[in-house]
mmCIF file with all atom_site columns, C-alpha atoms and ligand atoms in Angstrom:
data_model
loop_
_atom_site.group_PDB
_atom_site.id
_atom_site.type_symbol
_atom_site.label_atom_id
_atom_site.label_alt_id
_atom_site.label_comp_id
_atom_site.label_asym_id
_atom_site.label_entity_id
_atom_site.label_seq_id
_atom_site.pdbx_PDB_ins_code
_atom_site.Cartn_x
_atom_site.Cartn_y
_atom_site.Cartn_z
_atom_site.occupancy
_atom_site.B_iso_or_equiv
_atom_site.pdbx_formal_charge
_atom_site.auth_seq_id
_atom_site.auth_comp_id
_atom_site.auth_asym_id
_atom_site.auth_atom_id
_atom_site.pdbx_PDB_model_num
ATOM   1   C  CA  . UNK A 1 1   ? 0.000   0.000   0.000   1.00 0.00 ? 18  UNK A CA  1
ATOM   2   C  CA  . UNK A 1 2   ? 1.223   3.489   -0.811  1.00 0.00 ? 19  UNK A CA  1
ATOM   3   C  CA  . UNK A 1 3   ? 2.242   4.739   2.619   1.00 0.00 ? 20  UNK A CA  1
ATOM   4   C  CA  . UNK A 1 4   ? 0.657   8.196   2.496   1.00 0.00 ? 21  UNK A CA  1
ATOM   5   C  CA  . UNK A 1 5   ? -2.674  6.843   1.218   1.00 0.00 ? 22  UNK A CA  1
ATOM   6   C  CA  . UNK A 1 6   ? -5.348  5.664   3.638   1.00 0.00 ? 23  UNK A CA  1
ATOM   7   C  CA  . UNK A 1 7   ? -7.591  2.977   2.155   1.00 0.00 ? 24  UNK A CA  1
ATOM   8   C  CA  . UNK A 1 8   ? -11.321 3.756   2.105   1.00 0.00 ? 25  UNK A CA  1
ATOM   9   C  CA  . UNK A 1 9   ? -12.770 1.215   -0.325  1.00 0.00 ? 26  UNK A CA  1
ATOM   10  C  CA  . UNK A 1 10  ? -11.163 -2.133  -1.048  1.00 0.00 ? 27  UNK A CA  1
ATOM   11  C  CA  . UNK A 1 11  ? -10.657 -3.780  -4.402  1.00 0.00 ? 28  UNK A CA  1
ATOM   12  C  CA  . UNK A 1 12  ? -13.363 -6.360  -3.591  1.00 0.00 ? 29  UNK A CA  1
ATOM   13  C  CA  . UNK A 1 13  ? -15.870 -3.713  -2.528  1.00 0.00 ? 30  UNK A CA  1
ATOM   14  C  CA  . UNK A 1 14  ? -15.229 -1.831  -5.780  1.00 0.00 ? 31  UNK A CA  1
ATOM   15  C  CA  . UNK A 1 15  ? -15.737 -4.979  -7.807  1.00 0.00 ? 32  UNK A CA  1
ATOM   16  C  CA  . UNK A 1 16  ? -19.040 -5.819  -6.095  1.00 0.00 ? 33  UNK A CA  1
ATOM   17  C  CA  . UNK A 1 17  ? -20.262 -2.254  -6.611  1.00 0.00 ? 34  UNK A CA  1
ATOM   18  C  CA  . UNK A 1 18  ? -19.322 -2.177  -10.294 1.00 0.00 ? 35  UNK A CA  1
ATOM   19  C  CA  . UNK A 1 19  ? -21.312 -5.396  -10.771 1.00 0.00 ? 36  UNK A CA  1
ATOM   20  C  CA  . UNK A 1 20  ? -24.317 -3.938  -8.944  1.00 0.00 ? 37  UNK A CA  1
ATOM   21  C  CA  . UNK A 1 21  ? -24.165 -0.768  -11.071 1.00 0.00 ? 38  UNK A CA  1
ATOM   22  C  CA  . UNK A 1 22  ? -24.046 -2.885  -14.243 1.00 0.00 ? 39  UNK A CA  1
ATOM   23  C  CA  . UNK A 1 23  ? -27.170 -4.726  -13.078 1.00 0.00 ? 40  UNK A CA  1
ATOM   24  C  CA  . UNK A 1 24  ? -28.990 -1.443  -12.420 1.00 0.00 ? 41  UNK A CA  1
ATOM   25  C  CA  . UNK A 1 25  ? -28.007 -0.094  -15.826 1.00 0.00 ? 42  UNK A CA  1
ATOM   26  C  CA  . UNK A 1 26  ? -29.093 -3.316  -17.506 1.00 0.00 ? 43  UNK A CA  1
ATOM   27  C  CA  . UNK A 1 27  ? -32.517 -3.145  -15.831 1.00 0.00 ? 44  UNK A CA  1
ATOM   28  C  CA  . UNK A 1 28  ? -33.093 0.254   -17.506 1.00 0.00 ? 45  UNK A CA  1
ATOM   29  C  CA  . UNK A 1 29  ? -31.281 -0.499  -20.784 1.00 0.00 ? 46  UNK A CA  1
ATOM   30  C  CA  . UNK A 1 30  ? -31.573 -4.238  -21.508 1.00 0.00 ? 47  UNK A CA  1
ATOM   31  C  CA  . UNK A 1 31  ? -30.416 -3.975  -25.122 1.00 0.00 ? 48  UNK A CA  1
ATOM   32  C  CA  . UNK A 1 32  ? -27.614 -1.513  -25.102 1.00 0.00 ? 49  UNK A CA  1
ATOM   33  C  CA  . UNK A 1 33  ? -26.104 1.701   -23.840 1.00 0.00 ? 50  UNK A CA  1
ATOM   34  C  CA  . UNK A 1 34  ? -24.008 4.495   -25.267 1.00 0.00 ? 51  UNK A CA  1
ATOM   35  C  CA  . UNK A 1 35  ? -21.502 5.870   -22.798 1.00 0.00 ? 52  UNK A CA  1
ATOM   36  C  CA  . UNK A 1 36  ? -19.563 9.112   -22.763 1.00 0.00 ? 53  UNK A CA  1
ATOM   37  C  CA  . UNK A 1 37  ? -16.443 8.374   -20.765 1.00 0.00 ? 54  UNK A CA  1
ATOM   38  C  CA  . UNK A 1 38  ? -14.891 11.364  -19.037 1.00 0.00 ? 55  UNK A CA  1
ATOM   39  C  CA  . UNK A 1 39  ? -11.143 10.863  -19.289 1.00 0.00 ? 56  UNK A CA  1
ATOM   40  C  CA  . UNK A 1 40  ? -8.856  10.350  -17.645 1.00 0.00 ? 57  UNK A CA  1
ATOM   41  C  CA  . UNK A 1 41  ? -10.170 9.495   -14.190 1.00 0.00 ? 58  UNK A CA  1
ATOM   42  C  CA  . UNK A 1 42  ? -13.150 7.337   -15.244 1.00 0.00 ? 59  UNK A CA  1
ATOM   43  C  CA  . UNK A 1 43  ? -11.182 5.122   -17.612 1.00 0.00 ? 60  UNK A CA  1
ATOM   44  C  CA  . UNK A 1 44  ? -10.500 2.184   -15.283 1.00 0.00 ? 61  UNK A CA  1
ATOM   45  C  CA  . UNK A 1 45  ? -14.024 2.262   -13.880 1.00 0.00 ? 62  UNK A CA  1
ATOM   46  C  CA  . UNK A 1 46  ? -15.492 2.314   -17.383 1.00 0.00 ? 63  UNK A CA  1
ATOM   47  C  CA  . UNK A 1 47  ? -13.479 -0.660  -18.614 1.00 0.00 ? 64  UNK A CA  1
ATOM   48  C  CA  . UNK A 1 48  ? -14.580 -2.745  -15.613 1.00 0.00 ? 65  UNK A CA  1
ATOM   49  C  CA  . UNK A 1 49  ? -18.187 -1.585  -15.965 1.00 0.00 ? 66  UNK A CA  1
ATOM   50  C  CA  . UNK A 1 50  ? -18.186 -2.414  -19.668 1.00 0.00 ? 67  UNK A CA  1
ATOM   51  C  CA  . UNK A 1 51  ? -16.934 -5.943  -18.930 1.00 0.00 ? 68  UNK A CA  1
ATOM   52  C  CA  . UNK A 1 52  ? -19.753 -6.473  -16.420 1.00 0.00 ? 69  UNK A CA  1
ATOM   53  C  CA  . UNK A 1 53  ? -22.356 -5.064  -18.805 1.00 0.00 ? 70  UNK A CA  1
ATOM   54  C  CA  . UNK A 1 54  ? -21.174 -7.293  -21.624 1.00 0.00 ? 71  UNK A CA  1
ATOM   55  C  CA  . UNK A 1 55  ? -21.248 -10.320 -19.330 1.00 0.00 ? 72  UNK A CA  1
ATOM   56  C  CA  . UNK A 1 56  ? -24.919 -9.456  -18.757 1.00 0.00 ? 73  UNK A CA  1
ATOM   57  C  CA  . UNK A 1 57  ? -25.532 -9.313  -22.515 1.00 0.00 ? 74  UNK A CA  1
ATOM   58  C  CA  . UNK A 1 58  ? -25.733 -5.511  -22.787 1.00 0.00 ? 75  UNK A CA  1
ATOM   59  C  CA  . UNK A 1 59  ? -24.124 -3.974  -25.878 1.00 0.00 ? 76  UNK A CA  1
ATOM   60  C  CA  . UNK A 1 60  ? -21.855 -1.069  -25.023 1.00 0.00 ? 77  UNK A CA  1
ATOM   61  C  CA  . UNK A 1 61  ? -20.894 1.751   -27.351 1.00 0.00 ? 78  UNK A CA  1
ATOM   62  C  CA  . UNK A 1 62  ? -18.794 4.634   -26.151 1.00 0.00 ? 79  UNK A CA  1
ATOM   63  C  CA  . UNK A 1 63  ? -16.994 7.838   -26.978 1.00 0.00 ? 80  UNK A CA  1
ATOM   64  C  CA  . UNK A 1 64  ? -14.296 9.423   -24.837 1.00 0.00 ? 81  UNK A CA  1
ATOM   65  C  CA  . UNK A 1 65  ? -14.258 13.044  -23.818 1.00 0.00 ? 82  UNK A CA  1
ATOM   66  C  CA  . UNK A 1 66  ? -11.488 14.802  -21.950 1.00 0.00 ? 83  UNK A CA  1
ATOM   67  C  CA  . UNK A 1 67  ? -11.903 17.785  -19.708 1.00 0.00 ? 84  UNK A CA  1
ATOM   68  C  CA  . UNK A 1 68  ? -9.784  19.720  -17.311 1.00 0.00 ? 85  UNK A CA  1
ATOM   69  C  CA  . UNK A 1 69  ? -10.583 22.168  -14.568 1.00 0.00 ? 86  UNK A CA  1
ATOM   70  C  CA  . UNK A 1 70  ? -8.303  21.233  -11.685 1.00 0.00 ? 87  UNK A CA  1
ATOM   71  C  CA  . UNK A 1 71  ? -5.095  22.769  -10.482 1.00 0.00 ? 88  UNK A CA  1
ATOM   72  C  CA  . UNK A 1 72  ? -3.696  20.364  -7.889  1.00 0.00 ? 89  UNK A CA  1
ATOM   73  C  CA  . UNK A 1 73  ? -6.634  19.454  -5.653  1.00 0.00 ? 90  UNK A CA  1
ATOM   74  C  CA  . UNK A 1 74  ? -8.936  22.438  -6.385  1.00 0.00 ? 91  UNK A CA  1
ATOM   75  C  CA  . UNK A 1 75  ? -11.401 22.950  -9.214  1.00 0.00 ? 92  UNK A CA  1
ATOM   76  C  CA  . UNK A 1 76  ? -10.849 26.291  -10.915 1.00 0.00 ? 93  UNK A CA  1
ATOM   77  C  CA  . UNK A 1 77  ? -14.529 26.155  -11.960 1.00 0.00 ? 94  UNK A CA  1
ATOM   78  C  CA  . UNK A 1 78  ? -13.427 26.913  -15.521 1.00 0.00 ? 95  UNK A CA  1
ATOM   79  C  CA  . UNK A 1 79  ? -13.735 23.844  -17.708 1.00 0.00 ? 96  UNK A CA  1
ATOM   80  C  CA  . UNK A 1 80  ? -11.611 23.239  -20.777 1.00 0.00 ? 97  UNK A CA  1
ATOM   81  C  CA  . UNK A 1 81  ? -12.590 20.605  -23.336 1.00 0.00 ? 98  UNK A CA  1
ATOM   82  C  CA  . UNK A 1 82  ? -9.372  18.833  -24.332 1.00 0.00 ? 99  UNK A CA  1
ATOM   83  C  CA  . UNK A 1 83  ? -11.113 16.149  -26.402 1.00 0.00 ? 100 UNK A CA  1
ATOM   84  C  CA  . UNK A 1 84  ? -14.465 16.852  -28.045 1.00 0.00 ? 101 UNK A CA  1
ATOM   85  C  CA  . UNK A 1 85  ? -17.369 14.507  -28.740 1.00 0.00 ? 102 UNK A CA  1
ATOM   86  C  CA  . UNK A 1 86  ? -18.706 15.200  -32.221 1.00 0.00 ? 103 UNK A CA  1
ATOM   87  C  CA  . UNK A 1 87  ? -22.393 15.851  -32.806 1.00 0.00 ? 104 UNK A CA  1
ATOM   88  C  CA  . UNK A 1 88  ? -22.613 12.782  -35.003 1.00 0.00 ? 105 UNK A CA  1
ATOM   89  C  CA  . UNK A 1 89  ? -21.748 10.555  -32.027 1.00 0.00 ? 106 UNK A CA  1
ATOM   90  C  CA  . UNK A 1 90  ? -24.579 11.698  -29.768 1.00 0.00 ? 107 UNK A CA  1
ATOM   91  C  CA  . UNK A 1 91  ? -27.360 13.158  -31.893 1.00 0.00 ? 108 UNK A CA  1
ATOM   92  C  CA  . UNK A 1 92  ? -30.587 11.227  -31.347 1.00 0.00 ? 109 UNK A CA  1
ATOM   93  C  CA  . UNK A 1 93  ? -29.093 8.972   -28.657 1.00 0.00 ? 110 UNK A CA  1
ATOM   94  C  CA  . UNK A 1 94  ? -29.878 8.221   -25.027 1.00 0.00 ? 111 UNK A CA  1
ATOM   95  C  CA  . UNK A 1 95  ? -26.472 8.523   -23.405 1.00 0.00 ? 112 UNK A CA  1
ATOM   96  C  CA  . UNK A 1 96  ? -24.902 7.855   -20.026 1.00 0.00 ? 113 UNK A CA  1
ATOM   97  C  CA  . UNK A 1 97  ? -22.012 9.947   -18.780 1.00 0.00 ? 114 UNK A CA  1
ATOM   98  C  CA  . UNK A 1 98  ? -19.425 7.818   -16.969 1.00 0.00 ? 115 UNK A CA  1
ATOM   99  C  CA  . UNK A 1 99  ? -17.599 9.756   -14.264 1.00 0.00 ? 116 UNK A CA  1
ATOM   100 C  CA  . UNK A 1 100 ? -15.149 8.773   -11.566 1.00 0.00 ? 117 UNK A CA  1
ATOM   101 C  CA  . UNK A 1 101 ? -16.338 11.324  -9.006  1.00 0.00 ? 118 UNK A CA  1
ATOM   102 C  CA  . UNK A 1 102 ? -18.751 14.221  -8.664  1.00 0.00 ? 119 UNK A CA  1
ATOM   103 C  CA  . UNK A 1 103 ? -17.190 16.857  -6.443  1.00 0.00 ? 120 UNK A CA  1
ATOM   104 C  CA  . UNK A 1 104 ? -18.260 20.489  -7.088  1.00 0.00 ? 121 UNK A CA  1
ATOM   105 C  CA  . UNK A 1 105 ? -20.564 19.179  -9.827  1.00 0.00 ? 122 UNK A CA  1
ATOM   106 C  CA  . UNK A 1 106 ? -19.273 21.706  -12.393 1.00 0.00 ? 123 UNK A CA  1
ATOM   107 C  CA  . UNK A 1 107 ? -17.884 19.028  -14.700 1.00 0.00 ? 124 UNK A CA  1
ATOM   108 C  CA  . UNK A 1 108 ? -20.946 16.764  -14.727 1.00 0.00 ? 125 UNK A CA  1
ATOM   109 C  CA  . UNK A 1 109 ? -23.252 19.746  -15.189 1.00 0.00 ? 126 UNK A CA  1
ATOM   110 C  CA  . UNK A 1 110 ? -21.119 21.014  -18.055 1.00 0.00 ? 127 UNK A CA  1
ATOM   111 C  CA  . UNK A 1 111 ? -20.987 17.623  -19.811 1.00 0.00 ? 128 UNK A CA  1
ATOM   112 C  CA  . UNK A 1 112 ? -24.736 17.133  -19.499 1.00 0.00 ? 129 UNK A CA  1
ATOM   113 C  CA  . UNK A 1 113 ? -25.441 20.489  -21.167 1.00 0.00 ? 130 UNK A CA  1
ATOM   114 C  CA  . UNK A 1 114 ? -22.725 19.909  -23.747 1.00 0.00 ? 131 UNK A CA  1
ATOM   115 C  CA  . UNK A 1 115 ? -24.299 16.586  -24.808 1.00 0.00 ? 132 UNK A CA  1
ATOM   116 C  CA  . UNK A 1 116 ? -27.839 17.997  -24.898 1.00 0.00 ? 133 UNK A CA  1
ATOM   117 C  CA  . UNK A 1 117 ? -26.501 20.832  -27.096 1.00 0.00 ? 134 UNK A CA  1
ATOM   118 C  CA  . UNK A 1 118 ? -25.182 18.203  -29.478 1.00 0.00 ? 135 UNK A CA  1
ATOM   119 C  CA  . UNK A 1 119 ? -28.594 16.613  -29.800 1.00 0.00 ? 136 UNK A CA  1
ATOM   120 C  CA  . UNK A 1 120 ? -28.624 13.818  -27.204 1.00 0.00 ? 137 UNK A CA  1
ATOM   121 C  CA  . UNK A 1 121 ? -32.229 12.896  -26.385 1.00 0.00 ? 138 UNK A CA  1
ATOM   122 C  CA  . UNK A 1 122 ? -31.534 11.993  -22.788 1.00 0.00 ? 139 UNK A CA  1
ATOM   123 C  CA  . UNK A 1 123 ? -28.425 12.261  -20.650 1.00 0.00 ? 140 UNK A CA  1
ATOM   124 C  CA  . UNK A 1 124 ? -27.996 10.209  -17.497 1.00 0.00 ? 141 UNK A CA  1
ATOM   125 C  CA  . UNK A 1 125 ? -25.057 10.213  -15.135 1.00 0.00 ? 142 UNK A CA  1
ATOM   126 C  CA  . UNK A 1 126 ? -23.228 7.230   -13.657 1.00 0.00 ? 143 UNK A CA  1
ATOM   127 C  CA  . UNK A 1 127 ? -20.549 8.149   -11.135 1.00 0.00 ? 144 UNK A CA  1
ATOM   128 C  CA  . UNK A 1 128 ? -18.539 5.688   -9.101  1.00 0.00 ? 145 UNK A CA  1
ATOM   129 C  CA  . UNK A 1 129 ? -18.032 8.236   -6.325  1.00 0.00 ? 146 UNK A CA  1
ATOM   130 C  CA  . UNK A 1 130 ? -19.986 11.142  -4.918  1.00 0.00 ? 147 UNK A CA  1
ATOM   131 C  CA  . UNK A 1 131 ? -18.530 13.794  -2.595  1.00 0.00 ? 148 UNK A CA  1
ATOM   132 C  CA  . UNK A 1 132 ? -21.747 15.658  -1.702  1.00 0.00 ? 149 UNK A CA  1
ATOM   133 C  CA  . UNK A 1 133 ? -20.193 17.963  0.909   1.00 0.00 ? 150 UNK A CA  1
ATOM   134 C  CA  . UNK A 1 134 ? -18.354 19.862  -1.809  1.00 0.00 ? 151 UNK A CA  1
ATOM   135 C  CA  . UNK A 1 135 ? -21.235 20.425  -4.194  1.00 0.00 ? 152 UNK A CA  1
ATOM   136 C  CA  . UNK A 1 136 ? -21.521 23.857  -5.836  1.00 0.00 ? 153 UNK A CA  1
ATOM   137 C  CA  . UNK A 1 137 ? -24.118 23.018  -8.491  1.00 0.00 ? 154 UNK A CA  1
ATOM   138 C  CA  . UNK A 1 138 ? -26.856 20.470  -8.113  1.00 0.00 ? 155 UNK A CA  1
ATOM   139 C  CA  . UNK A 1 139 ? -26.541 17.412  -10.350 1.00 0.00 ? 156 UNK A CA  1
ATOM   140 C  CA  . UNK A 1 140 ? -28.686 14.281  -10.424 1.00 0.00 ? 157 UNK A CA  1
ATOM   141 C  CA  . UNK A 1 141 ? -26.632 11.094  -10.249 1.00 0.00 ? 158 UNK A CA  1
ATOM   142 C  CA  . UNK A 1 142 ? -28.718 8.309   -11.768 1.00 0.00 ? 159 UNK A CA  1
ATOM   143 C  CA  . UNK A 1 143 ? -26.272 5.501   -10.959 1.00 0.00 ? 160 UNK A CA  1
ATOM   144 C  CA  . UNK A 1 144 ? -24.081 6.137   -7.962  1.00 0.00 ? 161 UNK A CA  1
ATOM   145 C  CA  . UNK A 1 145 ? -21.426 3.910   -6.458  1.00 0.00 ? 162 UNK A CA  1
ATOM   146 C  CA  . UNK A 1 146 ? -20.127 5.189   -3.106  1.00 0.00 ? 163 UNK A CA  1
ATOM   147 C  CA  . UNK A 1 147 ? -20.444 8.384   -1.103  1.00 0.00 ? 164 UNK A CA  1
ATOM   148 C  CA  . UNK A 1 148 ? -17.019 9.578   0.054   1.00 0.00 ? 165 UNK A CA  1
ATOM   149 C  CA  . UNK A 1 149 ? -15.959 12.141  2.665   1.00 0.00 ? 166 UNK A CA  1
ATOM   150 C  CA  . UNK A 1 150 ? -14.536 15.561  1.863   1.00 0.00 ? 167 UNK A CA  1
ATOM   151 C  CA  . UNK A 1 151 ? -10.964 14.353  1.305   1.00 0.00 ? 168 UNK A CA  1
ATOM   152 C  CA  . UNK A 1 152 ? -8.851  14.253  -1.818  1.00 0.00 ? 169 UNK A CA  1
ATOM   153 C  CA  . UNK A 1 153 ? -9.556  10.790  -3.214  1.00 0.00 ? 170 UNK A CA  1
ATOM   154 C  CA  . UNK A 1 154 ? -7.074  8.727   -5.219  1.00 0.00 ? 171 UNK A CA  1
ATOM   155 C  CA  . UNK A 1 155 ? -6.731  5.273   -6.742  1.00 0.00 ? 172 UNK A CA  1
ATOM   156 C  CA  . UNK A 1 156 ? -8.665  3.154   -9.243  1.00 0.00 ? 173 UNK A CA  1
ATOM   157 C  CA  . UNK A 1 157 ? -8.201  5.812   -11.917 1.00 0.00 ? 174 UNK A CA  1
ATOM   158 C  CA  . UNK A 1 158 ? -8.287  8.896   -9.718  1.00 0.00 ? 175 UNK A CA  1
ATOM   159 C  CA  . UNK A 1 159 ? -5.095  10.868  -9.460  1.00 0.00 ? 176 UNK A CA  1
ATOM   160 C  CA  . UNK A 1 160 ? -3.466  13.876  -7.995  1.00 0.00 ? 177 UNK A CA  1
ATOM   161 C  CA  . UNK A 1 161 ? -1.174  15.433  -10.587 1.00 0.00 ? 178 UNK A CA  1
ATOM   162 C  CA  . UNK A 1 162 ? -0.915  12.108  -12.424 1.00 0.00 ? 179 UNK A CA  1
ATOM   163 C  CA  . UNK A 1 163 ? -0.043  9.994   -9.378  1.00 0.00 ? 180 UNK A CA  1
ATOM   164 C  CA  . UNK A 1 164 ? -1.838  7.049   -7.723  1.00 0.00 ? 181 UNK A CA  1
ATOM   165 C  CA  . UNK A 1 165 ? -4.121  6.208   -10.650 1.00 0.00 ? 182 UNK A CA  1
ATOM   166 C  CA  . UNK A 1 166 ? -2.831  2.662   -10.704 1.00 0.00 ? 183 UNK A CA  1
ATOM   167 C  CA  . UNK A 1 167 ? -3.763  1.784   -7.105  1.00 0.00 ? 184 UNK A CA  1
ATOM   168 C  CA  . UNK A 1 168 ? -6.289  -1.112  -7.146  1.00 0.00 ? 185 UNK A CA  1
ATOM   169 C  CA  . UNK A 1 169 ? -8.204  0.352   -4.180  1.00 0.00 ? 186 UNK A CA  1
ATOM   170 C  CA  . UNK A 1 170 ? -9.656  3.795   -3.401  1.00 0.00 ? 187 UNK A CA  1
ATOM   171 C  CA  . UNK A 1 171 ? -8.226  5.924   -0.640  1.00 0.00 ? 188 UNK A CA  1
ATOM   172 C  CA  . UNK A 1 172 ? -7.346  9.435   0.385   1.00 0.00 ? 189 UNK A CA  1
ATOM   173 C  CA  . UNK A 1 173 ? -4.145  11.301  0.932   1.00 0.00 ? 190 UNK A CA  1
ATOM   174 C  CA  . UNK A 1 174 ? -3.318  11.647  4.617   1.00 0.00 ? 191 UNK A CA  1
ATOM   175 C  CA  . UNK A 1 175 ? -2.436  15.208  5.527   1.00 0.00 ? 192 UNK A CA  1
HETATM 176 P  P1  . IMP B 2 .   ? -16.035 18.545  -10.188 1.00 0.00 ? 201 IMP B P1  1
HETATM 177 O  O1  . IMP B 2 .   ? -16.160 19.308  -11.452 1.00 0.00 ? 201 IMP B O1  1
HETATM 178 O  O2  . IMP B 2 .   ? -15.505 19.369  -9.063  1.00 0.00 ? 201 IMP B O2  1
HETATM 179 O  O3  . IMP B 2 .   ? -17.311 17.814  -9.807  1.00 0.00 ? 201 IMP B O3  1
HETATM 180 O  O4  . IMP B 2 .   ? -14.936 17.454  -10.367 1.00 0.00 ? 201 IMP B O4  1
HETATM 181 C  C1  . IMP B 2 .   ? -14.893 16.751  -11.501 1.00 0.00 ? 201 IMP B C1  1
HETATM 182 C  C2  . IMP B 2 .   ? -13.595 16.080  -11.811 1.00 0.00 ? 201 IMP B C2  1
HETATM 183 O  O5  . IMP B 2 .   ? -12.495 16.449  -10.994 1.00 0.00 ? 201 IMP B O5  1
HETATM 184 C  C3  . IMP B 2 .   ? -13.792 14.606  -11.574 1.00 0.00 ? 201 IMP B C3  1
HETATM 185 O  O6  . IMP B 2 .   ? -14.264 14.033  -12.767 1.00 0.00 ? 201 IMP B O6  1
HETATM 186 C  C4  . IMP B 2 .   ? -12.417 14.144  -11.212 1.00 0.00 ? 201 IMP B C4  1
HETATM 187 O  O7  . IMP B 2 .   ? -11.743 13.744  -12.373 1.00 0.00 ? 201 IMP B O7  1
HETATM 188 C  C5  . IMP B 2 .   ? -11.757 15.338  -10.582 1.00 0.00 ? 201 IMP B C5  1
HETATM 189 N  N1  . IMP B 2 .   ? -11.839 15.214  -9.110  1.00 0.00 ? 201 IMP B N1  1
HETATM 190 C  C6  . IMP B 2 .   ? -12.697 15.819  -8.273  1.00 0.00 ? 201 IMP B C6  1
HETATM 191 N  N2  . IMP B 2 .   ? -12.493 15.477  -6.997  1.00 0.00 ? 201 IMP B N2  1
HETATM 192 C  C7  . IMP B 2 .   ? -11.474 14.604  -7.015  1.00 0.00 ? 201 IMP B C7  1
HETATM 193 C  C8  . IMP B 2 .   ? -10.802 13.834  -5.992  1.00 0.00 ? 201 IMP B C8  1
HETATM 194 O  O8  . IMP B 2 .   ? -11.094 13.882  -4.797  1.00 0.00 ? 201 IMP B O8  1
HETATM 195 N  N3  . IMP B 2 .   ? -9.789  13.041  -6.442  1.00 0.00 ? 201 IMP B N3  1
HETATM 196 C  C9  . IMP B 2 .   ? -9.433  12.949  -7.745  1.00 0.00 ? 201 IMP B C9  1
HETATM 197 N  N4  . IMP B 2 .   ? -10.042 13.611  -8.720  1.00 0.00 ? 201 IMP B N4  1
HETATM 198 C  C10 . IMP B 2 .   ? -11.055 14.440  -8.363  1.00 0.00 ? 201 IMP B C10 1
HETATM 199 MG MG1 . MG  B 3 .   ? -13.270 12.863  -13.931 1.00 0.00 ? 202 MG  B MG1 1
#
């Protein structure tokens, strides 16, 4: 274990939750889903979720999108789109945003509007983690994994300045 990281959610707990989320998504979308994966943090979560969905017989299409708004551990509130999703990918579709964590909510709110602007019929949100204490804008999370405390969370795709993404568990940095 990385010595400055305190474990919050184990690898097994993550796995069980990803399976449960896949089952919930399947119940609402038995035939298939189209996911917008918010890079880079949600990448590991999405790959595991996609495997579970496919094991349940759900077809999964996806497009990546990349955004940035953080400097260190604080959101600047100003969102930059580093990788766009073209209109042709989302027009006329029911889509699910795949996020690692909803913190201030600025990113999820931005992506939802961005996809509706590009002609998505419906936009749902699936986030592995939710840090409600830090919310600045209200966002509805349709599929939610775990609620986490107001700490800077790392592991299982989440990073701080590019570090700790590869940890198999989720934890926080001890001050
Ligand atoms: P928000 O816009 O503040 O809701 O944060 C959105 C993005 O910032 C998330 O998709 C994450 O990629 C990143 N982020 C927010 N909080 C954390 C955290 O505690 N650890 C790692 N990344 C975070
Ligand atoms: Mg993210």
